[in-house]
Amino acid sequence: MEITVFDDYQKLSAAAATLIAAQIYQKPNSVLGFATGSTPLKTYQYLVKFHQQQGLDFSKIISFNLDEYLGLAPNHRQSYAYYMQKHLFGQVNIKQKNIYFPTGNPQCPQEACQKYQQHLKELGPLDLQILGLGANGHIGFNEPANELNTSTFIACLSPQTRADNARFFDSQKEVPHYAISMGITSIMQSKKILLLAAGTQKQQAIKKALQGNITTQVPASLLQTHPFVNVFVDNQAADLLT
Ligand code: GLP
């Protein structure tokens, strides 16, 4: 793991976008794994800027998003599909047919998992997976558990995750209880991983993920066993690291 501590969120985001852009320049048809949440927002703003000002080309990029809330259609304002369109995909020249998401409102959730997994099998492994970090150490929606799911699965969100994510909804009641998430094996099979964490609320999680025991109770700690992980943290999130 290569850990870099940045003075602030702005610098972290600029560096993250630069790393992603380098991947795209190096391999224009990269398969990229994207995350949602607050943390990568500024990174995506920089990527949009690189596209608009320097012509960073997404036309051959294939994208897979980590997860989607179950029960939210792609045009729902809190769906991750909507988030990605708004903050990145709708502002760059990625082809809509190259965007892969678990379906948020499928007739049969199990089938939706299988379909997404099949796409990952056909087009993967991911060249670069971008990850945020849950305050309880989750990645994607792989929540702390005695065993983790290897392939795409229906995730039951923990009370903490639902409370943490309530800020995006009008009330906590509206936060879905379930999501479809990429499994831990697909994440770990990515050739490279970029983990981002910012803010004091991530101090404990980053400490456990990077310097704690490797345990499924802290899913991000499994990243310690991956050969190519860049961890970008800001000063606040890094406060407990030794
Ligand atoms: C959600 C997402 C994760 C994300 C995490 C952290 O639960 N499923 O993929 O990494 O939140 O989000 P934030 O960056 O908003 O703290």
mmCIF file of C-alpha atoms and ligand atoms in Angstrom:
data_model
loop_
_atom_site.group_PDB
_atom_site.id
_atom_site.type_symbol
_atom_site.label_atom_id
_atom_site.label_comp_id
_atom_site.label_asym_id
_atom_site.label_seq_id
_atom_site.Cartn_x
_atom_site.Cartn_y
_atom_site.Cartn_z
ATOM 1 C CA MET A 1 0.000 0.000 0.000
ATOM 2 C CA GLU A 2 1.272 3.428 -0.821
ATOM 3 C CA ILE A 3 -0.211 5.992 1.525
ATOM 4 C CA THR A 4 -0.093 9.698 0.672
ATOM 5 C CA VAL A 5 -1.299 12.340 3.103
ATOM 6 C CA PHE A 6 -2.485 15.643 1.627
ATOM 7 C CA ASP A 7 -2.857 19.012 3.336
ATOM 8 C CA ASP A 8 -6.501 19.213 2.394
ATOM 9 C CA TYR A 9 -9.372 17.709 0.438
ATOM 10 C CA GLN A 10 -8.725 19.956 -2.552
ATOM 11 C CA LYS A 11 -5.158 18.696 -3.030
ATOM 12 C CA LEU A 12 -6.214 15.113 -2.446
ATOM 13 C CA SER A 13 -8.890 15.457 -5.136
ATOM 14 C CA ALA A 14 -6.523 17.049 -7.654
ATOM 15 C CA ALA A 15 -4.027 14.219 -7.125
ATOM 16 C CA ALA A 16 -6.752 11.566 -7.422
ATOM 17 C CA ALA A 17 -8.015 13.051 -10.681
ATOM 18 C CA THR A 18 -4.445 13.245 -12.006
ATOM 19 C CA LEU A 19 -3.888 9.566 -11.208
ATOM 20 C CA ILE A 20 -7.134 8.604 -12.971
ATOM 21 C CA ALA A 21 -6.275 10.816 -15.946
ATOM 22 C CA ALA A 22 -2.831 9.175 -16.186
ATOM 23 C CA GLN A 23 -4.559 5.786 -16.334
ATOM 24 C CA ILE A 24 -6.797 7.038 -19.159
ATOM 25 C CA TYR A 25 -3.855 8.504 -21.122
ATOM 26 C CA GLN A 26 -1.904 5.286 -20.657
ATOM 27 C CA LYS A 27 -4.784 3.030 -21.664
ATOM 28 C CA PRO A 28 -7.622 4.914 -23.388
ATOM 29 C CA ASN A 29 -9.921 1.871 -23.257
ATOM 30 C CA SER A 30 -9.437 1.314 -19.529
ATOM 31 C CA VAL A 31 -12.116 -0.403 -17.509
ATOM 32 C CA LEU A 32 -12.652 1.925 -14.564
ATOM 33 C CA GLY A 33 -14.544 1.266 -11.364
ATOM 34 C CA PHE A 34 -16.247 4.337 -9.917
ATOM 35 C CA ALA A 35 -17.492 5.095 -6.424
ATOM 36 C CA THR A 36 -20.121 7.528 -5.223
ATOM 37 C CA GLY A 37 -20.588 9.432 -1.950
ATOM 38 C CA SER A 38 -19.153 12.819 -0.972
ATOM 39 C CA THR A 39 -15.484 11.894 -1.090
ATOM 40 C CA PRO A 40 -14.921 11.540 -4.860
ATOM 41 C CA LEU A 41 -17.079 14.564 -5.752
ATOM 42 C CA LYS A 42 -14.202 16.983 -6.207
ATOM 43 C CA THR A 43 -12.135 14.361 -8.006
ATOM 44 C CA TYR A 44 -14.948 14.131 -10.559
ATOM 45 C CA GLN A 45 -15.057 17.926 -10.848
ATOM 46 C CA TYR A 46 -11.359 17.865 -11.743
ATOM 47 C CA LEU A 47 -11.888 15.088 -14.285
ATOM 48 C CA VAL A 48 -14.630 17.150 -15.942
ATOM 49 C CA LYS A 49 -12.228 20.098 -16.020
ATOM 50 C CA PHE A 50 -9.477 17.937 -17.560
ATOM 51 C CA HIS A 51 -11.957 16.797 -20.197
ATOM 52 C CA GLN A 52 -13.144 20.323 -21.004
ATOM 53 C CA GLN A 53 -9.790 22.073 -20.891
ATOM 54 C CA GLN A 54 -7.307 19.410 -21.951
ATOM 55 C CA GLY A 55 -9.478 17.054 -23.937
ATOM 56 C CA LEU A 56 -9.181 14.079 -21.572
ATOM 57 C CA ASP A 57 -10.950 11.465 -23.672
ATOM 58 C CA PHE A 58 -13.522 9.114 -22.135
ATOM 59 C CA SER A 59 -14.828 7.830 -25.472
ATOM 60 C CA LYS A 60 -13.301 4.370 -25.092
ATOM 61 C CA ILE A 61 -13.660 4.078 -21.322
ATOM 62 C CA ILE A 62 -15.799 1.320 -19.877
ATOM 63 C CA SER A 63 -17.151 2.082 -16.434
ATOM 64 C CA PHE A 64 -18.522 -0.065 -13.661
ATOM 65 C CA ASN A 65 -20.047 1.488 -10.582
ATOM 66 C CA LEU A 66 -19.585 -0.231 -7.283
ATOM 67 C CA ASP A 67 -23.149 -0.231 -6.117
ATOM 68 C CA GLU A 68 -26.717 1.008 -6.384
ATOM 69 C CA TYR A 69 -29.569 1.358 -3.922
ATOM 70 C CA LEU A 70 -32.253 -1.230 -4.382
ATOM 71 C CA GLY A 71 -35.627 0.324 -5.117
ATOM 72 C CA LEU A 72 -34.337 3.516 -6.732
ATOM 73 C CA ALA A 73 -34.771 3.915 -10.488
ATOM 74 C CA PRO A 74 -31.835 5.459 -12.403
ATOM 75 C CA ASN A 75 -33.675 8.792 -12.640
ATOM 76 C CA HIS A 76 -34.289 8.959 -8.873
ATOM 77 C CA ARG A 77 -32.336 11.930 -7.526
ATOM 78 C CA GLN A 78 -30.697 9.856 -4.793
ATOM 79 C CA SER A 79 -29.755 6.941 -7.013
ATOM 80 C CA TYR A 80 -26.083 6.456 -7.715
ATOM 81 C CA ALA A 81 -26.851 6.311 -11.450
ATOM 82 C CA TYR A 82 -28.269 9.834 -11.198
ATOM 83 C CA TYR A 83 -25.265 10.982 -9.148
ATOM 84 C CA MET A 84 -22.788 9.695 -11.740
ATOM 85 C CA GLN A 85 -24.677 11.303 -14.641
ATOM 86 C CA LYS A 86 -24.821 14.588 -12.793
ATOM 87 C CA HIS A 87 -21.262 14.761 -11.534
ATOM 88 C CA LEU A 88 -19.257 12.984 -14.220
ATOM 89 C CA PHE A 89 -20.800 10.941 -17.031
ATOM 90 C CA GLY A 90 -23.161 13.666 -18.250
ATOM 91 C CA GLN A 91 -20.268 16.098 -18.536
ATOM 92 C CA VAL A 92 -17.662 14.020 -20.367
ATOM 93 C CA ASN A 93 -17.699 12.049 -23.617
ATOM 94 C CA ILE A 94 -18.172 8.571 -22.155
ATOM 95 C CA LYS A 95 -20.532 6.444 -24.255
ATOM 96 C CA GLN A 96 -23.741 5.599 -22.401
ATOM 97 C CA LYS A 97 -23.534 2.015 -23.693
ATOM 98 C CA ASN A 98 -20.193 1.617 -21.883
ATOM 99 C CA ILE A 99 -21.637 2.499 -18.474
ATOM 100 C CA TYR A 100 -22.440 -0.470 -16.244
ATOM 101 C CA PHE A 101 -24.467 -0.251 -13.053
ATOM 102 C CA PRO A 102 -26.322 -2.797 -10.985
ATOM 103 C CA THR A 103 -29.982 -2.120 -11.849
ATOM 104 C CA GLY A 104 -31.580 -0.208 -8.974
ATOM 105 C CA ASN A 105 -35.184 -1.167 -9.661
ATOM 106 C CA PRO A 106 -35.040 -4.643 -11.176
ATOM 107 C CA GLN A 107 -37.985 -7.030 -11.471
ATOM 108 C CA CYS A 108 -35.764 -9.714 -9.989
ATOM 109 C CA PRO A 109 -32.832 -8.485 -7.857
ATOM 110 C CA GLN A 110 -31.065 -11.864 -8.019
ATOM 111 C CA GLU A 111 -31.116 -11.748 -11.796
ATOM 112 C CA ALA A 112 -29.823 -8.172 -11.718
ATOM 113 C CA CYS A 113 -26.866 -9.362 -9.613
ATOM 114 C CA GLN A 114 -26.131 -12.174 -12.060
ATOM 115 C CA LYS A 115 -26.349 -9.858 -15.044
ATOM 116 C CA TYR A 116 -23.965 -7.333 -13.506
ATOM 117 C CA GLN A 117 -21.565 -10.105 -12.528
ATOM 118 C CA GLN A 118 -21.676 -11.462 -16.076
ATOM 119 C CA HIS A 119 -20.724 -8.038 -17.454
ATOM 120 C CA LEU A 120 -17.843 -7.866 -15.002
ATOM 121 C CA LYS A 121 -16.712 -11.300 -16.108
ATOM 122 C CA GLU A 122 -16.853 -10.384 -19.783
ATOM 123 C CA LEU A 123 -15.232 -6.948 -19.542
ATOM 124 C CA GLY A 124 -13.149 -7.161 -16.358
ATOM 125 C CA PRO A 125 -10.956 -7.239 -14.480
ATOM 126 C CA LEU A 126 -11.048 -3.537 -13.698
ATOM 127 C CA ASP A 127 -7.888 -1.630 -14.551
ATOM 128 C CA LEU A 128 -8.456 0.849 -11.749
ATOM 129 C CA GLN A 129 -11.066 0.836 -9.007
ATOM 130 C CA ILE A 130 -11.757 4.057 -7.105
ATOM 131 C CA LEU A 131 -13.021 3.481 -3.584
ATOM 132 C CA GLY A 132 -14.453 5.629 -0.832
ATOM 133 C CA LEU A 133 -14.573 4.351 2.721
ATOM 134 C CA GLY A 134 -17.553 3.879 4.990
ATOM 135 C CA ALA A 135 -17.125 5.093 8.580
ATOM 136 C CA ASN A 136 -17.517 1.444 9.625
ATOM 137 C CA GLY A 137 -14.831 0.304 7.168
ATOM 138 C CA HIS A 138 -17.158 -0.738 4.344
ATOM 139 C CA ILE A 139 -16.160 -0.548 0.691
ATOM 140 C CA GLY A 140 -18.880 -0.467 -1.933
ATOM 141 C CA PHE A 141 -21.670 -1.835 0.220
ATOM 142 C CA ASN A 142 -19.543 -4.674 1.568
ATOM 143 C CA GLU A 143 -20.497 -4.138 5.180
ATOM 144 C CA PRO A 144 -18.605 -5.583 8.189
ATOM 145 C CA ALA A 145 -19.566 -9.259 8.580
ATOM 146 C CA ASN A 146 -18.157 -12.646 9.484
ATOM 147 C CA GLU A 147 -18.056 -13.521 5.809
ATOM 148 C CA LEU A 148 -18.026 -11.281 2.762
ATOM 149 C CA ASN A 149 -19.749 -11.929 -0.549
ATOM 150 C CA THR A 150 -17.351 -12.734 -3.334
ATOM 151 C CA SER A 151 -19.540 -11.739 -6.290
ATOM 152 C CA THR A 152 -22.312 -9.171 -6.873
ATOM 153 C CA PHE A 153 -24.900 -9.465 -4.110
ATOM 154 C CA ILE A 154 -27.860 -7.916 -2.377
ATOM 155 C CA ALA A 155 -26.477 -5.965 0.549
ATOM 156 C CA CYS A 156 -28.406 -5.260 3.708
ATOM 157 C CA LEU A 157 -27.277 -1.830 4.875
ATOM 158 C CA SER A 158 -26.172 -1.502 8.485
ATOM 159 C CA PRO A 159 -27.956 1.028 10.724
ATOM 160 C CA GLN A 160 -24.755 3.100 10.807
ATOM 161 C CA THR A 161 -24.480 3.223 7.022
ATOM 162 C CA ARG A 162 -28.151 4.184 6.679
ATOM 163 C CA ALA A 163 -27.664 6.927 9.286
ATOM 164 C CA ASP A 164 -24.461 8.157 7.590
ATOM 165 C CA ASN A 165 -26.109 8.270 4.176
ATOM 166 C CA ALA A 166 -29.315 9.909 5.458
ATOM 167 C CA ARG A 167 -27.772 13.323 4.748
ATOM 168 C CA PHE A 168 -28.435 12.762 1.043
ATOM 169 C CA PHE A 169 -32.156 12.063 1.623
ATOM 170 C CA ASP A 170 -35.010 14.164 3.019
ATOM 171 C CA SER A 171 -35.210 11.872 6.042
ATOM 172 C CA GLN A 172 -33.565 8.683 7.296
ATOM 173 C CA LYS A 173 -36.804 6.799 6.647
ATOM 174 C CA GLU A 174 -36.224 7.247 2.927
ATOM 175 C CA VAL A 175 -32.787 5.627 2.907
ATOM 176 C CA PRO A 176 -33.182 2.205 1.297
ATOM 177 C CA HIS A 177 -32.467 -0.809 3.465
ATOM 178 C CA TYR A 178 -30.917 -2.772 0.613
ATOM 179 C CA ALA A 179 -28.519 -2.208 -2.262
ATOM 180 C CA ILE A 180 -26.808 -4.233 -4.954
ATOM 181 C CA SER A 181 -23.051 -4.152 -4.564
ATOM 182 C CA MET A 182 -20.001 -5.475 -6.315
ATOM 183 C CA GLY A 183 -18.553 -8.305 -4.257
ATOM 184 C CA ILE A 184 -15.194 -8.231 -2.555
ATOM 185 C CA THR A 185 -13.495 -10.538 -5.065
ATOM 186 C CA SER A 186 -14.255 -8.291 -8.042
ATOM 187 C CA ILE A 187 -12.887 -5.341 -6.067
ATOM 188 C CA MET A 188 -9.764 -7.261 -5.077
ATOM 189 C CA GLN A 189 -9.230 -8.486 -8.656
ATOM 190 C CA SER A 190 -8.864 -4.902 -9.878
ATOM 191 C CA LYS A 191 -5.374 -4.375 -11.212
ATOM 192 C CA LYS A 192 -5.018 -1.121 -9.272
ATOM 193 C CA ILE A 193 -7.049 0.444 -6.493
ATOM 194 C CA LEU A 194 -7.273 4.050 -5.364
ATOM 195 C CA LEU A 195 -8.779 4.454 -1.898
ATOM 196 C CA LEU A 196 -9.859 7.971 -0.907
ATOM 197 C CA ALA A 197 -10.709 9.204 2.572
ATOM 198 C CA ALA A 198 -11.133 12.708 3.920
ATOM 199 C CA GLY A 199 -12.332 14.312 7.128
ATOM 200 C CA THR A 200 -12.253 13.527 10.840
ATOM 201 C CA GLN A 201 -15.223 11.164 10.557
ATOM 202 C CA LYS A 202 -12.937 8.737 8.660
ATOM 203 C CA GLN A 203 -10.061 8.698 11.190
ATOM 204 C CA GLN A 204 -11.027 5.462 12.930
ATOM 205 C CA ALA A 205 -11.922 3.664 9.725
ATOM 206 C CA ILE A 206 -8.687 4.636 7.998
ATOM 207 C CA LYS A 207 -6.623 3.639 11.031
ATOM 208 C CA LYS A 208 -8.287 0.209 11.180
ATOM 209 C CA ALA A 209 -8.207 -0.289 7.409
ATOM 210 C CA LEU A 210 -4.534 0.550 6.990
ATOM 211 C CA GLN A 211 -2.940 -0.393 10.294
ATOM 212 C CA GLY A 212 -5.395 -2.742 11.961
ATOM 213 C CA ASN A 213 -5.900 -6.490 11.698
ATOM 214 C CA ILE A 214 -6.967 -7.856 8.355
ATOM 215 C CA THR A 215 -10.539 -8.881 9.055
ATOM 216 C CA THR A 216 -13.886 -9.112 7.295
ATOM 217 C CA GLN A 217 -15.203 -6.981 10.181
ATOM 218 C CA VAL A 218 -13.323 -4.116 8.516
ATOM 219 C CA PRO A 219 -13.759 -4.924 4.823
ATOM 220 C CA ALA A 220 -11.304 -2.206 3.730
ATOM 221 C CA SER A 221 -8.541 -3.918 5.746
ATOM 222 C CA LEU A 222 -8.455 -6.643 3.069
ATOM 223 C CA LEU A 223 -6.893 -4.040 0.787
ATOM 224 C CA GLN A 224 -3.681 -4.544 2.794
ATOM 225 C CA THR A 225 -3.275 -7.796 0.860
ATOM 226 C CA HIS A 226 -3.629 -6.174 -2.590
ATOM 227 C CA PRO A 227 -0.364 -5.501 -4.481
ATOM 228 C CA PHE A 228 -1.244 -2.098 -6.016
ATOM 229 C CA VAL A 229 -3.214 0.160 -3.726
ATOM 230 C CA ASN A 230 -2.788 3.913 -3.533
ATOM 231 C CA VAL A 231 -4.385 5.449 -0.486
ATOM 232 C CA PHE A 232 -4.995 9.193 -0.620
ATOM 233 C CA VAL A 233 -5.993 10.728 2.697
ATOM 234 C CA ASP A 234 -6.211 14.275 3.920
ATOM 235 C CA ASN A 235 -4.579 15.458 7.142
ATOM 236 C CA GLN A 236 -7.773 15.053 9.113
ATOM 237 C CA ALA A 237 -8.435 11.453 8.112
ATOM 238 C CA ALA A 238 -4.752 10.609 8.676
ATOM 239 C CA ASP A 239 -4.651 11.945 12.238
ATOM 240 C CA LEU A 240 -4.498 8.547 13.989
ATOM 241 C CA LEU A 241 -1.983 6.955 11.602
ATOM 242 C CA THR A 242 1.451 6.196 12.989
HETATM 243 C C1 GLP B 1 -21.598 4.768 0.580
HETATM 244 C C2 GLP B 1 -21.119 4.053 -0.666
HETATM 245 C C3 GLP B 1 -19.649 3.795 -0.642
HETATM 246 C C4 GLP B 1 -18.913 5.047 -0.211
HETATM 247 C C5 GLP B 1 -19.300 5.382 1.198
HETATM 248 C C6 GLP B 1 -18.575 6.574 1.764
HETATM 249 O O1 GLP B 1 -22.085 3.935 1.555
HETATM 250 N N1 GLP B 1 -21.789 2.823 -0.912
HETATM 251 O O2 GLP B 1 -19.222 3.339 -1.908
HETATM 252 O O3 GLP B 1 -17.554 4.855 -0.318
HETATM 253 O O4 GLP B 1 -20.692 5.644 1.193
HETATM 254 O O5 GLP B 1 -19.221 7.751 1.374
HETATM 255 P P1 GLP B 1 -18.735 9.200 1.620
HETATM 256 O O6 GLP B 1 -17.653 9.436 0.638
HETATM 257 O O7 GLP B 1 -19.935 10.049 1.354
HETATM 258 O O8 GLP B 1 -18.264 9.310 3.017
#
